[in-house]
């Protein structure tokens, strides 16, 4: 695969991420369900990592983490490294242990969403922001609502993968 093909491939993946980011940042927060909005960016990172593998998953996870840190207030930079590591782990898991299919993507999306919500709950408990039941009252619906978006995200990136993914352009 030439450098031009790689740039084209990742440009198309970035274009696929754009509508998800617009949904995540501008549209879905206006219409919260049960008071929560879904997190689509980690699901996107998991979907690409499942389809492309560990190295590409790490790179896309890093890009998603950077977008997340730059687009949303209150970040400290940890999501860039965290999403890169998550993308690498998910890609390796899907490549060697799970199948590169929707059930694998659903399982990996559930894992990354559970980890992110667990870290948010722990941060809330450490800073005494709220009690555990109050934090779980937000975290559990957010997890389920985000997981419900996994088929849409997977289908979008699966269509992109079938067009330009792997070594298709080579």
Short mmCIF file of C-alpha atoms in Angstrom, two decimals:
data_model
loop_
_atom_site.label_atom_id
_atom_site.label_comp_id
_atom_site.label_asym_id
_atom_site.label_seq_id
_atom_site.Cartn_x
_atom_site.Cartn_y
_atom_site.Cartn_z
CA UNK A 1 0.00 0.00 0.00
CA UNK A 2 1.46 3.33 -1.02
CA UNK A 3 1.63 6.42 1.15
CA UNK A 4 -1.09 8.01 -0.96
CA UNK A 5 -3.35 5.01 -0.40
CA UNK A 6 -2.78 5.20 3.36
CA UNK A 7 -3.60 8.90 3.42
CA UNK A 8 -6.75 8.26 1.38
CA UNK A 9 -7.79 5.39 3.65
CA UNK A 10 -7.43 7.35 6.90
CA UNK A 11 -8.99 10.44 5.36
CA UNK A 12 -12.10 8.37 4.60
CA UNK A 13 -12.10 7.03 8.17
CA UNK A 14 -11.82 10.62 9.45
CA UNK A 15 -14.76 11.60 7.26
CA UNK A 16 -16.70 8.70 8.80
CA UNK A 17 -15.85 10.00 12.27
CA UNK A 18 -17.08 13.50 11.46
CA UNK A 19 -20.86 12.76 11.50
CA UNK A 20 -20.46 10.75 14.71
CA UNK A 21 -18.65 13.64 16.36
CA UNK A 22 -21.34 16.06 15.19
CA UNK A 23 -24.01 13.75 16.61
CA UNK A 24 -22.06 13.30 19.83
CA UNK A 25 -21.31 16.97 20.38
CA UNK A 26 -24.12 18.97 18.81
CA UNK A 27 -27.26 16.93 18.17
CA UNK A 28 -27.67 14.24 20.84
CA UNK A 29 -26.96 16.55 23.83
CA UNK A 30 -30.02 18.56 22.81
CA UNK A 31 -32.23 15.47 23.15
CA UNK A 32 -31.05 13.55 26.23
CA UNK A 33 -32.74 10.24 26.94
CA UNK A 34 -33.35 9.67 30.67
CA UNK A 35 -31.13 12.67 31.32
CA UNK A 36 -28.03 11.21 29.65
CA UNK A 37 -26.37 11.42 26.27
CA UNK A 38 -24.37 8.63 24.64
CA UNK A 39 -20.61 8.54 24.12
CA UNK A 40 -20.08 7.73 20.45
CA UNK A 41 -16.36 8.44 20.11
CA UNK A 42 -15.15 5.43 22.15
CA UNK A 43 -17.54 3.20 20.22
CA UNK A 44 -16.05 4.52 16.98
CA UNK A 45 -12.53 3.80 18.23
CA UNK A 46 -13.57 0.28 19.20
CA UNK A 47 -15.24 -0.36 15.83
CA UNK A 48 -12.19 0.69 13.82
CA UNK A 49 -9.86 -1.25 16.13
CA UNK A 50 -11.96 -4.39 15.70
CA UNK A 51 -11.96 -4.04 11.92
CA UNK A 52 -8.38 -2.87 11.33
CA UNK A 53 -6.33 -4.53 14.08
CA UNK A 54 -3.98 -3.45 16.84
CA UNK A 55 -1.66 -0.95 15.15
CA UNK A 56 -4.35 0.85 13.20
CA UNK A 57 -6.62 0.70 16.25
CA UNK A 58 -3.94 2.41 18.33
CA UNK A 59 -3.52 5.17 15.76
CA UNK A 60 -7.23 5.74 15.32
CA UNK A 61 -7.73 5.58 19.09
CA UNK A 62 -5.08 8.25 19.52
CA UNK A 63 -6.81 10.44 16.93
CA UNK A 64 -10.17 9.93 18.64
CA UNK A 65 -8.63 10.72 22.03
CA UNK A 66 -7.06 13.88 20.65
CA UNK A 67 -10.36 14.97 19.11
CA UNK A 68 -12.12 14.23 22.39
CA UNK A 69 -9.60 16.22 24.42
CA UNK A 70 -9.65 19.20 22.07
CA UNK A 71 -13.40 19.33 21.46
CA UNK A 72 -14.70 18.87 24.99
CA UNK A 73 -13.81 21.04 28.00
CA UNK A 74 -12.10 19.79 31.12
CA UNK A 75 -9.64 17.38 29.57
CA UNK A 76 -6.17 16.79 30.96
CA UNK A 77 -4.65 14.87 28.06
CA UNK A 78 -5.11 11.39 29.46
CA UNK A 79 -7.67 10.38 26.88
CA UNK A 80 -5.13 10.58 24.07
CA UNK A 81 -2.95 7.90 25.62
CA UNK A 82 -5.90 6.01 27.08
CA UNK A 83 -7.78 5.74 23.80
CA UNK A 84 -4.57 4.74 21.98
CA UNK A 85 -3.97 1.95 24.49
CA UNK A 86 -7.62 0.91 24.34
CA UNK A 87 -7.53 0.85 20.53
CA UNK A 88 -4.37 -1.25 20.57
CA UNK A 89 -5.78 -3.70 23.14
CA UNK A 90 -9.13 -3.98 21.37
CA UNK A 91 -7.48 -4.43 17.99
CA UNK A 92 -5.20 -7.16 19.29
CA UNK A 93 -8.06 -8.87 21.08
CA UNK A 94 -10.25 -8.80 17.98
CA UNK A 95 -7.41 -9.87 15.74
CA UNK A 96 -6.23 -12.84 17.79
CA UNK A 97 -9.01 -13.91 20.18
CA UNK A 98 -12.36 -12.61 18.94
CA UNK A 99 -13.80 -12.46 15.48
CA UNK A 100 -13.64 -9.22 13.53
CA UNK A 101 -17.43 -9.00 13.45
CA UNK A 102 -20.33 -7.21 15.11
CA UNK A 103 -20.44 -9.42 18.25
CA UNK A 104 -16.74 -8.75 18.78
CA UNK A 105 -17.31 -5.04 18.27
CA UNK A 106 -20.24 -5.08 20.71
CA UNK A 107 -18.17 -6.84 23.34
CA UNK A 108 -15.19 -4.50 22.88
CA UNK A 109 -17.44 -1.42 22.88
CA UNK A 110 -19.02 -2.62 26.11
CA UNK A 111 -15.57 -3.07 27.64
CA UNK A 112 -14.30 0.40 26.73
CA UNK A 113 -17.56 2.09 27.76
CA UNK A 114 -17.61 0.22 31.07
CA UNK A 115 -14.01 1.22 31.73
CA UNK A 116 -14.68 4.88 30.95
CA UNK A 117 -17.81 4.98 33.11
CA UNK A 118 -16.01 3.17 35.92
CA UNK A 119 -13.25 5.78 35.83
CA UNK A 120 -15.83 8.58 35.87
CA UNK A 121 -17.62 7.02 38.85
CA UNK A 122 -14.32 6.57 40.70
CA UNK A 123 -13.37 10.19 39.99
CA UNK A 124 -16.77 11.31 41.29
CA UNK A 125 -16.32 9.24 44.45
CA UNK A 126 -12.78 10.46 45.07
CA UNK A 127 -13.73 14.11 44.64
CA UNK A 128 -16.95 13.63 46.63
CA UNK A 129 -18.99 15.00 43.72
CA UNK A 130 -21.94 12.71 44.52
CA UNK A 131 -22.84 9.48 46.22
CA UNK A 132 -22.38 6.11 44.54
CA UNK A 133 -26.11 5.59 43.81
CA UNK A 134 -26.33 9.02 42.19
CA UNK A 135 -23.26 8.37 40.06
CA UNK A 136 -24.53 4.95 39.01
CA UNK A 137 -27.90 6.48 38.17
CA UNK A 138 -26.09 8.43 35.45
CA UNK A 139 -23.40 5.91 34.47
CA UNK A 140 -25.60 2.87 33.84
CA UNK A 141 -28.10 4.56 31.48
CA UNK A 142 -25.22 6.31 29.70
CA UNK A 143 -23.48 2.95 29.21
CA UNK A 144 -26.64 1.31 27.86
CA UNK A 145 -27.54 4.27 25.64
CA UNK A 146 -24.02 4.36 24.20
CA UNK A 147 -24.08 0.62 23.63
CA UNK A 148 -27.38 0.95 21.77
CA UNK A 149 -25.58 3.12 19.19
CA UNK A 150 -22.99 0.40 18.50
CA UNK A 151 -24.86 -1.14 15.52
CA UNK A 152 -25.08 2.23 13.76
CA UNK A 153 -21.41 3.01 14.38
CA UNK A 154 -20.31 -0.49 13.37
CA UNK A 155 -22.33 -0.41 10.14
CA UNK A 156 -20.82 2.96 9.21
CA UNK A 157 -17.25 1.85 9.76
CA UNK A 158 -17.90 -1.61 8.28
CA UNK A 159 -19.03 0.09 5.06
CA UNK A 160 -15.86 2.20 5.09
CA UNK A 161 -13.74 -0.88 5.83
CA UNK A 162 -15.25 -2.78 2.91
CA UNK A 163 -14.42 0.13 0.64
CA UNK A 164 -10.92 1.13 1.76
CA UNK A 165 -10.01 -0.97 4.81
CA UNK A 166 -7.21 -3.42 5.33
CA UNK A 167 -5.15 -3.58 2.16
CA UNK A 168 -8.01 -2.99 -0.28
CA UNK A 169 -6.30 -0.02 -1.92
CA UNK A 170 -3.02 -1.87 -2.48
#
